[in-house]
Amino acid sequence: MKFNKKTKSRIVICFVLLFLFVYLNNTNLFGKKSGDAPFLLAHRGLAQTFSMEGIEGDTCTAERIHEPEHPYLENTIPSMEAAFKAGADMVEFDIKPTKDGQFAVFHDWTLECRTNVEGTTKDYTMEELKKIDIGYGYTADNGRTYPFRGKGVGLMPSMDEVLTHFPEGSFLIHIKSDDPGEGVQLAQYLSKLPEKRLSQLTVYGGDKPIAALKENLPGVRVMSKETLKSCLLPYIAAGWTGYVPSACKQTQLHIPETYAPWLWGWPDKFLNRMKNADTRVILVAGNGRWSEGFDKVEDTKRLPSNYTGGIWTNRIDRIAPLYHKKQE
């Protein structure tokens, strides 16, 4: 098909106008910064960090911790207290079911990596789990010394203890399995909470338990791989127009820093669009595979200038002071 010069000119003008629209609708050059400090999420409270080199799903991370710089163990009430005191806006913790129908706050699939017993949390009642030593397996020197051995007895809390101890605390609850039954069980527990308390909680995890939770408790804020894809895939397709898919509304997005720059309007316009949809955006370091955090001062230099979204960190004690200073 041949076009005359007039038709060709119109086509070129249309393409130029479309390009200008896409550019102006998504550039951050002319937008105003909100001036807000980033939202800080403390992963597992204030935890011992470890080398990420060669890590796999079954790696015992307690056996490869860095030389301890603080006395706290992950997923404990003291570590959460320290995180909030340091400046965390939200604390993440992991939950596993117990033999007596409760949720223990613990990360690993099995107990033998960190503790002095074997099996899973399902093999024990919450009272029995209180008697084990959750600091037993931590070592920074390949087993020559165990700095937390004997110091972790009684420190594994139940989810109920955590939420009671921090009645105003904002939490991200991680369902560690892909069992839909755990989503139903959690929904039954959370449904008894007042609306205000429920609004301070977000739940993430496997697609099946999160879908079951949302079905039984539609008002709770959630995130899973499926909810993330349901939001971001149509956004990538049509977000250049400013369109925000309905799946993006009232949820939480954990965005790996590797992929964030490819989102339309990143960072400011994207963050504003999600904020208007009542959705929280948390930036995770790296490609998002192992929940890496922005844990060092130099890590934060990779963030966009005057970034105002959420930051995932394993060292809230190092990161929070950077932004507290900005607020002063």
Tab-separated table of C-alpha atoms in Angstrom:
chain	number	residue	atom	x	y	z
A	1	MET	CA	0.000	0.000	0.000
A	2	LYS	CA	1.405	3.376	-1.024
A	3	PHE	CA	0.743	6.613	0.843
A	4	ASN	CA	0.933	10.060	-0.616
A	5	LYS	CA	3.083	12.721	1.038
A	6	LYS	CA	0.168	14.257	2.900
A	7	THR	CA	-0.834	10.903	4.425
A	8	LYS	CA	2.773	10.123	5.371
A	9	SER	CA	3.088	13.486	7.078
A	10	ARG	CA	-0.054	12.823	9.108
A	11	ILE	CA	1.265	9.396	10.172
A	12	VAL	CA	4.577	10.925	11.269
A	13	ILE	CA	2.777	13.650	13.213
A	14	CYS	CA	0.610	11.028	14.938
A	15	PHE	CA	3.662	9.036	15.969
A	16	VAL	CA	5.391	12.178	17.255
A	17	LEU	CA	2.319	13.185	19.237
A	18	LEU	CA	1.982	9.682	20.651
A	19	PHE	CA	5.632	9.687	21.678
A	20	LEU	CA	5.253	13.078	23.336
A	21	PHE	CA	2.145	11.917	25.175
A	22	VAL	CA	3.860	8.775	26.485
A	23	TYR	CA	6.940	10.739	27.495
A	24	LEU	CA	5.141	13.597	29.211
A	25	ASN	CA	2.695	11.250	30.901
A	26	ASN	CA	5.475	9.186	32.470
A	27	THR	CA	8.486	11.447	32.917
A	28	ASN	CA	9.433	12.561	36.410
A	29	LEU	CA	11.170	15.723	35.214
A	30	PHE	CA	8.230	18.024	35.822
A	31	GLY	CA	6.640	16.291	38.785
A	32	LYS	CA	6.816	17.581	42.335
A	33	LYS	CA	8.520	15.480	44.986
A	34	SER	CA	6.325	14.715	47.955
A	35	GLY	CA	9.134	15.343	50.419
A	36	ASP	CA	8.114	12.270	52.422
A	37	ALA	CA	10.769	10.010	53.895
A	38	PRO	CA	10.784	6.398	52.636
A	39	PHE	CA	8.608	3.778	54.319
A	40	LEU	CA	10.999	1.420	56.128
A	41	LEU	CA	10.234	-2.299	56.403
A	42	ALA	CA	12.412	-4.320	58.794
A	43	HIS	CA	12.712	-7.909	57.570
A	44	ARG	CA	12.274	-10.318	60.533
A	45	GLY	CA	12.844	-7.449	62.958
A	46	LEU	CA	16.521	-6.772	63.607
A	47	ALA	CA	18.157	-10.028	62.559
A	48	GLN	CA	21.603	-11.516	62.128
A	49	THR	CA	22.652	-11.186	58.505
A	50	PHE	CA	24.505	-13.783	56.475
A	51	SER	CA	26.429	-14.276	53.253
A	52	MET	CA	24.195	-14.566	50.172
A	53	GLU	CA	26.909	-16.219	48.082
A	54	GLY	CA	25.799	-19.578	46.682
A	55	ILE	CA	22.647	-19.626	48.773
A	56	GLU	CA	19.942	-22.187	47.940
A	57	GLY	CA	16.475	-22.870	49.279
A	58	ASP	CA	17.735	-25.454	51.781
A	59	THR	CA	20.844	-23.543	52.905
A	60	CYS	CA	21.167	-23.295	56.687
A	61	THR	CA	21.759	-19.569	56.956
A	62	ALA	CA	22.398	-19.719	60.711
A	63	GLU	CA	25.664	-21.517	59.904
A	64	ARG	CA	26.966	-18.629	57.808
A	65	ILE	CA	26.121	-15.468	59.727
A	66	HIS	CA	28.383	-12.459	59.712
A	67	GLU	CA	30.237	-11.589	62.907
A	68	PRO	CA	27.418	-10.400	65.211
A	69	GLU	CA	27.094	-6.641	65.691
A	70	HIS	CA	24.002	-6.808	67.882
A	71	PRO	CA	22.421	-9.371	70.260
A	72	TYR	CA	19.106	-9.928	68.485
A	73	LEU	CA	17.693	-13.054	66.860
A	74	GLU	CA	15.186	-12.883	64.015
A	75	ASN	CA	11.456	-13.260	64.551
A	76	THR	CA	11.577	-12.529	68.279
A	77	ILE	CA	9.817	-9.868	70.299
A	78	PRO	CA	13.134	-8.265	71.423
A	79	SER	CA	14.274	-8.025	67.774
A	80	MET	CA	10.967	-6.401	66.809
A	81	GLU	CA	11.191	-3.964	69.717
A	82	ALA	CA	14.680	-3.008	68.549
A	83	ALA	CA	13.443	-2.567	64.970
A	84	PHE	CA	10.580	-0.259	65.924
A	85	LYS	CA	12.845	1.687	68.270
A	86	ALA	CA	15.379	2.113	65.457
A	87	GLY	CA	12.704	3.612	63.205
A	88	ALA	CA	10.900	0.824	61.356
A	89	ASP	CA	7.476	1.727	59.993
A	90	MET	CA	6.614	-1.953	59.557
A	91	VAL	CA	8.134	-5.220	60.748
A	92	GLU	CA	7.963	-8.469	58.807
A	93	PHE	CA	7.708	-11.852	60.542
A	94	ASP	CA	7.189	-15.459	59.450
A	95	ILE	CA	4.523	-17.831	60.732
A	96	LYS	CA	4.355	-21.634	60.898
A	97	PRO	CA	1.482	-23.750	62.302
A	98	THR	CA	1.886	-25.646	65.568
A	99	LYS	CA	0.541	-28.987	66.786
A	100	ASP	CA	-2.080	-27.245	68.945
A	101	GLY	CA	-3.525	-25.009	66.224
A	102	GLN	CA	-1.569	-21.826	66.844
A	103	PHE	CA	0.907	-19.951	64.667
A	104	ALA	CA	4.514	-19.886	65.842
A	105	VAL	CA	6.724	-17.052	64.633
A	106	PHE	CA	9.577	-18.907	62.948
A	107	HIS	CA	11.160	-18.940	59.504
A	108	ASP	CA	12.605	-22.339	58.569
A	109	TRP	CA	10.780	-25.365	57.172
A	110	THR	CA	12.474	-27.540	59.820
A	111	LEU	CA	13.887	-26.822	63.261
A	112	GLU	CA	17.343	-28.417	63.140
A	113	CYS	CA	19.214	-25.546	61.464
A	114	ARG	CA	18.707	-22.955	64.217
A	115	THR	CA	17.517	-24.938	67.201
A	116	ASN	CA	18.481	-27.873	69.423
A	117	VAL	CA	15.591	-30.095	68.262
A	118	GLU	CA	14.508	-31.742	65.008
A	119	GLY	CA	11.238	-31.852	63.098
A	120	THR	CA	8.846	-29.041	62.244
A	121	THR	CA	6.731	-26.641	64.293
A	122	LYS	CA	3.729	-28.868	63.524
A	123	ASP	CA	5.340	-31.610	65.621
A	124	TYR	CA	5.200	-29.471	68.762
A	125	THR	CA	2.717	-27.466	70.777
A	126	MET	CA	3.430	-23.781	71.317
A	127	GLU	CA	4.276	-24.536	74.935
A	128	GLU	CA	6.850	-27.114	73.812
A	129	LEU	CA	8.341	-24.723	71.270
A	130	LYS	CA	8.908	-22.228	74.069
A	131	LYS	CA	11.366	-24.656	75.652
A	132	ILE	CA	13.718	-24.976	72.691
A	133	ASP	CA	16.828	-22.886	72.052
A	134	ILE	CA	16.318	-20.904	68.832
A	135	GLY	CA	19.861	-19.515	69.026
A	136	TYR	CA	21.513	-22.924	69.195
A	137	GLY	CA	22.789	-23.233	65.611
A	138	TYR	CA	24.158	-19.753	64.876
A	139	THR	CA	27.858	-19.574	64.072
A	140	ALA	CA	30.049	-17.017	62.307
A	141	ASP	CA	33.258	-19.089	62.239
A	142	ASN	CA	32.253	-22.455	60.754
A	143	GLY	CA	31.263	-23.996	64.072
A	144	ARG	CA	34.209	-23.030	66.232
A	145	THR	CA	31.972	-20.865	68.407
A	146	TYR	CA	28.205	-20.465	68.811
A	147	PRO	CA	27.589	-16.967	70.211
A	148	PHE	CA	23.836	-17.381	70.744
A	149	ARG	CA	23.756	-20.939	72.027
A	150	GLY	CA	21.841	-21.112	75.301
A	151	LYS	CA	20.485	-17.598	74.849
A	152	GLY	CA	17.454	-18.393	72.715
A	153	VAL	CA	15.387	-20.512	75.099
A	154	GLY	CA	11.811	-19.266	75.368
A	155	LEU	CA	12.224	-16.636	72.665
A	156	MET	CA	10.037	-18.178	69.945
A	157	PRO	CA	6.770	-16.233	70.200
A	158	SER	CA	3.329	-17.089	68.947
A	159	MET	CA	1.726	-14.716	66.458
A	160	ASP	CA	-0.858	-13.864	69.090
A	161	GLU	CA	1.899	-12.807	71.501
A	162	VAL	CA	3.455	-10.525	68.902
A	163	LEU	CA	0.215	-8.781	67.989
A	164	THR	CA	-0.713	-8.404	71.665
A	165	HIS	CA	2.722	-7.068	72.625
A	166	PHE	CA	2.600	-4.432	69.860
A	167	PRO	CA	-1.066	-3.335	69.814
A	168	GLU	CA	-0.319	-0.419	67.465
A	169	GLY	CA	2.514	-2.034	65.487
A	170	SER	CA	2.298	-2.361	61.713
A	171	PHE	CA	3.262	-5.854	60.524
A	172	LEU	CA	3.849	-7.828	57.357
A	173	ILE	CA	2.921	-11.456	58.088
A	174	HIS	CA	4.568	-14.110	55.923
A	175	ILE	CA	2.808	-17.446	55.406
A	176	LYS	CA	5.764	-19.710	54.666
A	177	SER	CA	3.917	-22.609	53.018
A	178	ASP	CA	1.683	-22.986	49.960
A	179	ASP	CA	-1.043	-24.709	51.987
A	180	PRO	CA	-4.458	-23.046	51.469
A	181	GLY	CA	-5.504	-24.405	54.856
A	182	GLU	CA	-3.088	-22.006	56.521
A	183	GLY	CA	-4.762	-19.143	54.695
A	184	VAL	CA	-8.136	-20.249	56.045
A	185	GLN	CA	-6.705	-20.656	59.557
A	186	LEU	CA	-5.155	-17.193	59.461
A	187	ALA	CA	-8.367	-15.668	58.130
A	188	GLN	CA	-10.270	-17.146	61.066
A	189	TYR	CA	-7.814	-15.559	63.489
A	190	LEU	CA	-7.633	-12.169	61.806
A	191	SER	CA	-11.411	-11.935	61.382
A	192	LYS	CA	-11.697	-11.520	65.158
A	193	LEU	CA	-9.568	-8.372	65.149
A	194	PRO	CA	-11.041	-4.856	65.080
A	195	GLU	CA	-11.066	-3.139	61.683
A	196	LYS	CA	-8.421	-0.623	62.750
A	197	ARG	CA	-6.060	-3.380	63.866
A	198	LEU	CA	-6.610	-5.311	60.659
A	199	SER	CA	-5.714	-2.199	58.645
A	200	GLN	CA	-2.256	-2.251	60.267
A	201	LEU	CA	-1.511	-5.736	58.946
A	202	THR	CA	-0.500	-7.063	55.535
A	203	VAL	CA	-0.112	-10.745	54.636
A	204	TYR	CA	2.019	-12.252	51.898
A	205	GLY	CA	3.030	-15.755	50.877
A	206	GLY	CA	2.183	-18.536	48.436
A	207	ASP	CA	-0.574	-18.077	45.876
A	208	LYS	CA	-2.879	-20.720	47.375
A	209	PRO	CA	-2.940	-19.600	51.028
A	210	ILE	CA	-3.185	-15.942	50.019
A	211	ALA	CA	-6.112	-16.680	47.694
A	212	ALA	CA	-7.835	-18.642	50.490
A	213	LEU	CA	-7.180	-15.837	52.972
A	214	LYS	CA	-8.552	-13.183	50.617
A	215	GLU	CA	-11.621	-15.273	49.850
A	216	ASN	CA	-12.434	-15.627	53.537
A	217	LEU	CA	-11.353	-12.130	54.552
A	218	PRO	CA	-11.676	-9.780	51.552
A	219	GLY	CA	-10.717	-6.636	53.461
A	220	VAL	CA	-7.149	-7.649	54.349
A	221	ARG	CA	-4.193	-6.260	52.386
A	222	VAL	CA	-2.241	-9.089	50.731
A	223	MET	CA	0.534	-9.922	48.297
A	224	SER	CA	1.619	-13.058	46.456
A	225	LYS	CA	3.319	-13.792	43.142
A	226	GLU	CA	-0.113	-14.075	41.573
A	227	THR	CA	-1.396	-10.735	42.916
A	228	LEU	CA	1.877	-9.112	41.877
A	229	LYS	CA	1.576	-10.426	38.315
A	230	SER	CA	-2.131	-9.554	38.151
A	231	CYS	CA	-1.219	-5.953	38.864
A	232	LEU	CA	2.069	-5.438	37.050
A	233	LEU	CA	1.519	-7.300	33.767
A	234	PRO	CA	-1.488	-5.211	32.696
A	235	TYR	CA	0.226	-2.120	34.090
A	236	ILE	CA	3.289	-2.753	31.920
A	237	ALA	CA	0.948	-3.158	28.940
A	238	ALA	CA	-1.169	-0.055	29.502
A	239	GLY	CA	0.362	1.963	32.326
A	240	TRP	CA	1.911	4.403	29.845
A	241	THR	CA	-1.566	5.927	29.604
A	242	GLY	CA	-1.743	6.423	33.371
A	243	TYR	CA	-4.131	3.483	33.691
A	244	VAL	CA	-3.905	1.561	36.972
A	245	PRO	CA	-5.447	-1.950	36.806
A	246	SER	CA	-8.068	-2.835	39.408
A	247	ALA	CA	-5.772	-5.673	40.589
A	248	CYS	CA	-3.329	-3.006	41.772
A	249	LYS	CA	-5.777	-1.490	44.240
A	250	GLN	CA	-5.413	-1.894	48.016
A	251	THR	CA	-2.538	-4.335	47.886
A	252	GLN	CA	1.201	-4.376	48.487
A	253	LEU	CA	3.870	-4.651	45.803
A	254	HIS	CA	7.370	-5.964	46.459
A	255	ILE	CA	9.362	-4.691	43.490
A	256	PRO	CA	12.908	-6.010	42.869
A	257	GLU	CA	15.250	-3.102	42.130
A	258	THR	CA	16.443	-4.893	38.972
A	259	TYR	CA	13.002	-4.543	37.359
A	260	ALA	CA	11.716	-1.302	38.894
A	261	PRO	CA	13.180	1.067	36.255
A	262	TRP	CA	11.091	-0.671	33.574
A	263	LEU	CA	7.805	0.340	35.207
A	264	TRP	CA	5.986	3.249	33.579
A	265	GLY	CA	6.565	6.446	35.548
A	266	TRP	CA	9.192	4.975	37.853
A	267	PRO	CA	9.754	6.175	40.474
A	268	ASP	CA	7.616	9.209	41.341
A	269	LYS	CA	4.654	8.873	39.002
A	270	PHE	CA	4.469	5.140	39.575
A	271	LEU	CA	4.530	5.630	43.362
A	272	ASN	CA	1.873	8.339	43.169
A	273	ARG	CA	-0.372	6.178	40.995
A	274	MET	CA	-0.111	3.290	43.444
A	275	LYS	CA	-0.614	5.571	46.434
A	276	ASN	CA	-3.835	6.855	44.850
A	277	ALA	CA	-4.873	3.205	44.497
A	278	ASP	CA	-4.207	2.682	48.237
A	279	THR	CA	-1.291	0.374	47.429
A	280	ARG	CA	2.063	0.257	49.195
A	281	VAL	CA	5.234	-0.210	47.152
A	282	ILE	CA	8.290	-1.841	48.758
A	283	LEU	CA	11.600	-1.930	46.876
A	284	VAL	CA	13.605	-5.127	47.447
A	285	ALA	CA	17.333	-5.261	46.660
A	286	GLY	CA	18.642	-7.340	43.765
A	287	ASN	CA	16.318	-9.514	41.705
A	288	GLY	CA	13.985	-10.311	44.601
A	289	ARG	CA	14.763	-14.012	44.762
A	290	TRP	CA	16.112	-14.157	48.322
A	291	SER	CA	14.516	-11.115	49.962
A	292	GLU	CA	17.760	-9.174	49.825
A	293	GLY	CA	17.666	-5.846	51.570
A	294	PHE	CA	19.205	-2.416	51.457
A	295	ASP	CA	21.431	-3.138	54.425
A	296	LYS	CA	24.398	-0.793	54.069
A	297	VAL	CA	24.751	2.928	53.573
A	298	GLU	CA	26.271	2.307	50.137
A	299	ASP	CA	23.211	0.212	49.159
A	300	THR	CA	20.964	3.252	49.517
A	301	LYS	CA	23.023	5.094	46.896
A	302	ARG	CA	21.381	2.830	44.328
A	303	LEU	CA	17.958	4.247	45.215
A	304	PRO	CA	16.430	6.974	43.035
A	305	SER	CA	17.138	10.517	44.167
A	306	ASN	CA	14.747	11.595	46.953
A	307	TYR	CA	13.027	8.207	46.817
A	308	THR	CA	9.796	8.151	48.851
A	309	GLY	CA	8.595	4.553	48.446
A	310	GLY	CA	9.147	1.570	50.706
A	311	ILE	CA	12.562	0.079	51.466
A	312	TRP	CA	13.137	-3.543	52.496
A	313	THR	CA	16.040	-3.874	54.931
A	314	ASN	CA	17.643	-6.484	57.170
A	315	ARG	CA	19.557	-3.796	59.066
A	316	ILE	CA	17.048	-1.195	60.138
A	317	ASP	CA	19.582	0.025	62.703
A	318	ARG	CA	21.875	1.183	59.884
A	319	ILE	CA	19.286	2.429	57.412
A	320	ALA	CA	16.711	4.282	59.531
A	321	PRO	CA	19.142	6.969	60.808
A	322	LEU	CA	19.833	8.040	57.215
A	323	TYR	CA	16.221	9.060	56.745
A	324	HIS	CA	15.577	10.335	60.229
A	325	LYS	CA	18.241	12.934	59.535
A	326	LYS	CA	16.420	13.978	56.363
A	327	GLN	CA	13.230	14.542	58.325
A	328	GLU	CA	14.823	16.819	60.904
